[in-house]
């Protein structure tokens, strides 16, 4: 395998059925991500970012084009973990049971599953929350549990769909730093979706900018500022966010023009 | 823990107050009506205690057997079918018209047919009560399964869960609060239908006890039967309440 192509997407078109018609959700998406890299996809709302992530996670099968993770098709690759916007924790299971669930589904022996769950809770400082239900946790705590539930599976590719969007600004920043520390420790490959420009620049070594619906990757940016805790105040950081903003606004403006034209 | 105990005592006191208010209202009403057909509560309670040592317990036991068996059958059929229809939209769209057509039909109209087909024993009574409660559980479970958040399903599917694991870890626990609500509503209906079916072609059951007392104009015994039937419903209701507290701790953690 070419190490630079741990995740490879070529000419991806994704469709869904609506009112007996095929609607194109994303069109001709090309993307590669090397192993151990932190990639971020940014784009306007409704451009098909989540659809793209659903294809990579093996949840959406109705697509054309080539999608390979470590040379495997998404639905046959088991070392992927997905974290959703609303965390995806089951409210009827305690924190402990939520984390154990993935290990049970992967058919791990019970003793090993218990050991791994205890270990991940301890490593992430969450042991005291083990018996609580998700409704008893703050948004930040829930997101940490969702991350713990994914990491306990030892994935090689972590997919995150706007994981911090429902958190307040301070908690979001703390969790971004928390995620970075995990990424550095585990050397995971991460593909994160966001519509927050600052988040994209702070986290993404590679930033993929998507156009409005039906989305396609219009630019790939290599970001050397990613992962640096003091980067947020730098002029380069502001410049990068402005570049991205212009790209995204350009896309939105084009969409507006087309809309006006059609009127 | 202390807070829990305080709440528990409050609840017990609330029930005592409610019983006291009911008895006082009953007593006041019987004084106002002043008719032997509406005896005061102390006469009914005295008759209840006497009947319990006679044959009321036997009638109560038979009624309890009929209603519990019916609820069990309705639950065992209604929950899995409701979950399957809620999960599979194509199956649901096939069966939905049949459900919509048959759901509003008052099933008690089938009582004579069931008596003819299944005899006048327990079977016809149990089938009729089961049929009525089954629809309530089926429709509620199906709707709850259809309305489950996609996020729960996606997160478990992404872990590689198969269909059985989806049912066990997501659909069943996620629909449980709605199922228990349907069971509670179904219990009320089941008790009403139980009374009706026990007034025809039988000599056993609390419904029969009440109607037989009426025919003898033994009104205090009739009210003893009503108290026994009400208490049975109340105990079953408490059982469902307890089951909800045990099984759905996450709703109000």
Short mmCIF file of C-alpha atoms in Angstrom, two decimals, chain A residues 59 82 84 86 88-93 101-102 104-107 133 136 149 153, chain B residues 148 151-152 154-162 165 169-170 173-174 249-250 253:
data_model
loop_
_atom_site.label_atom_id
_atom_site.label_comp_id
_atom_site.label_asym_id
_atom_site.label_seq_id
_atom_site.Cartn_x
_atom_site.Cartn_y
_atom_site.Cartn_z
CA UNK A 59 -23.11 2.91 6.21
CA UNK A 82 -17.51 6.86 13.67
CA UNK A 84 -21.65 11.52 15.21
CA UNK A 86 -25.01 14.12 18.73
CA UNK A 88 -24.47 8.53 19.22
CA UNK A 89 -24.51 7.36 22.84
CA UNK A 90 -27.47 5.17 23.72
CA UNK A 91 -29.43 6.94 26.50
CA UNK A 92 -30.62 3.63 28.00
CA UNK A 93 -27.09 2.38 28.62
CA UNK A 101 -21.15 -2.27 23.54
CA UNK A 102 -18.67 -1.88 20.69
CA UNK A 104 -19.44 -6.92 22.59
CA UNK A 105 -20.42 -6.37 18.97
CA UNK A 106 -16.84 -7.10 17.91
CA UNK A 107 -17.19 -10.40 19.85
CA UNK A 133 -26.45 7.61 32.07
CA UNK A 136 -26.66 12.86 33.55
CA UNK A 149 -16.16 4.38 22.96
CA UNK A 153 -11.97 -0.43 19.60
CA UNK B 148 -36.29 6.27 17.02
CA UNK B 151 -28.32 8.69 15.23
CA UNK B 152 -28.69 5.73 17.61
CA UNK B 154 -26.14 4.77 12.74
CA UNK B 155 -23.78 4.74 15.69
CA UNK B 156 -24.47 1.04 16.37
CA UNK B 157 -24.45 0.08 12.71
CA UNK B 158 -21.06 1.74 12.35
CA UNK B 159 -19.78 -0.60 15.08
CA UNK B 160 -20.79 -3.51 12.84
CA UNK B 161 -24.00 -4.53 14.61
CA UNK B 162 -26.20 -7.11 12.87
CA UNK B 165 -28.05 -6.63 17.82
CA UNK B 169 -29.52 -2.94 21.89
CA UNK B 170 -31.49 -0.16 20.18
CA UNK B 173 -34.80 -0.62 24.96
CA UNK B 174 -35.54 2.54 22.96
CA UNK B 249 -34.07 3.93 34.89
CA UNK B 250 -32.51 6.08 32.18
CA UNK B 253 -32.05 8.94 36.15
#
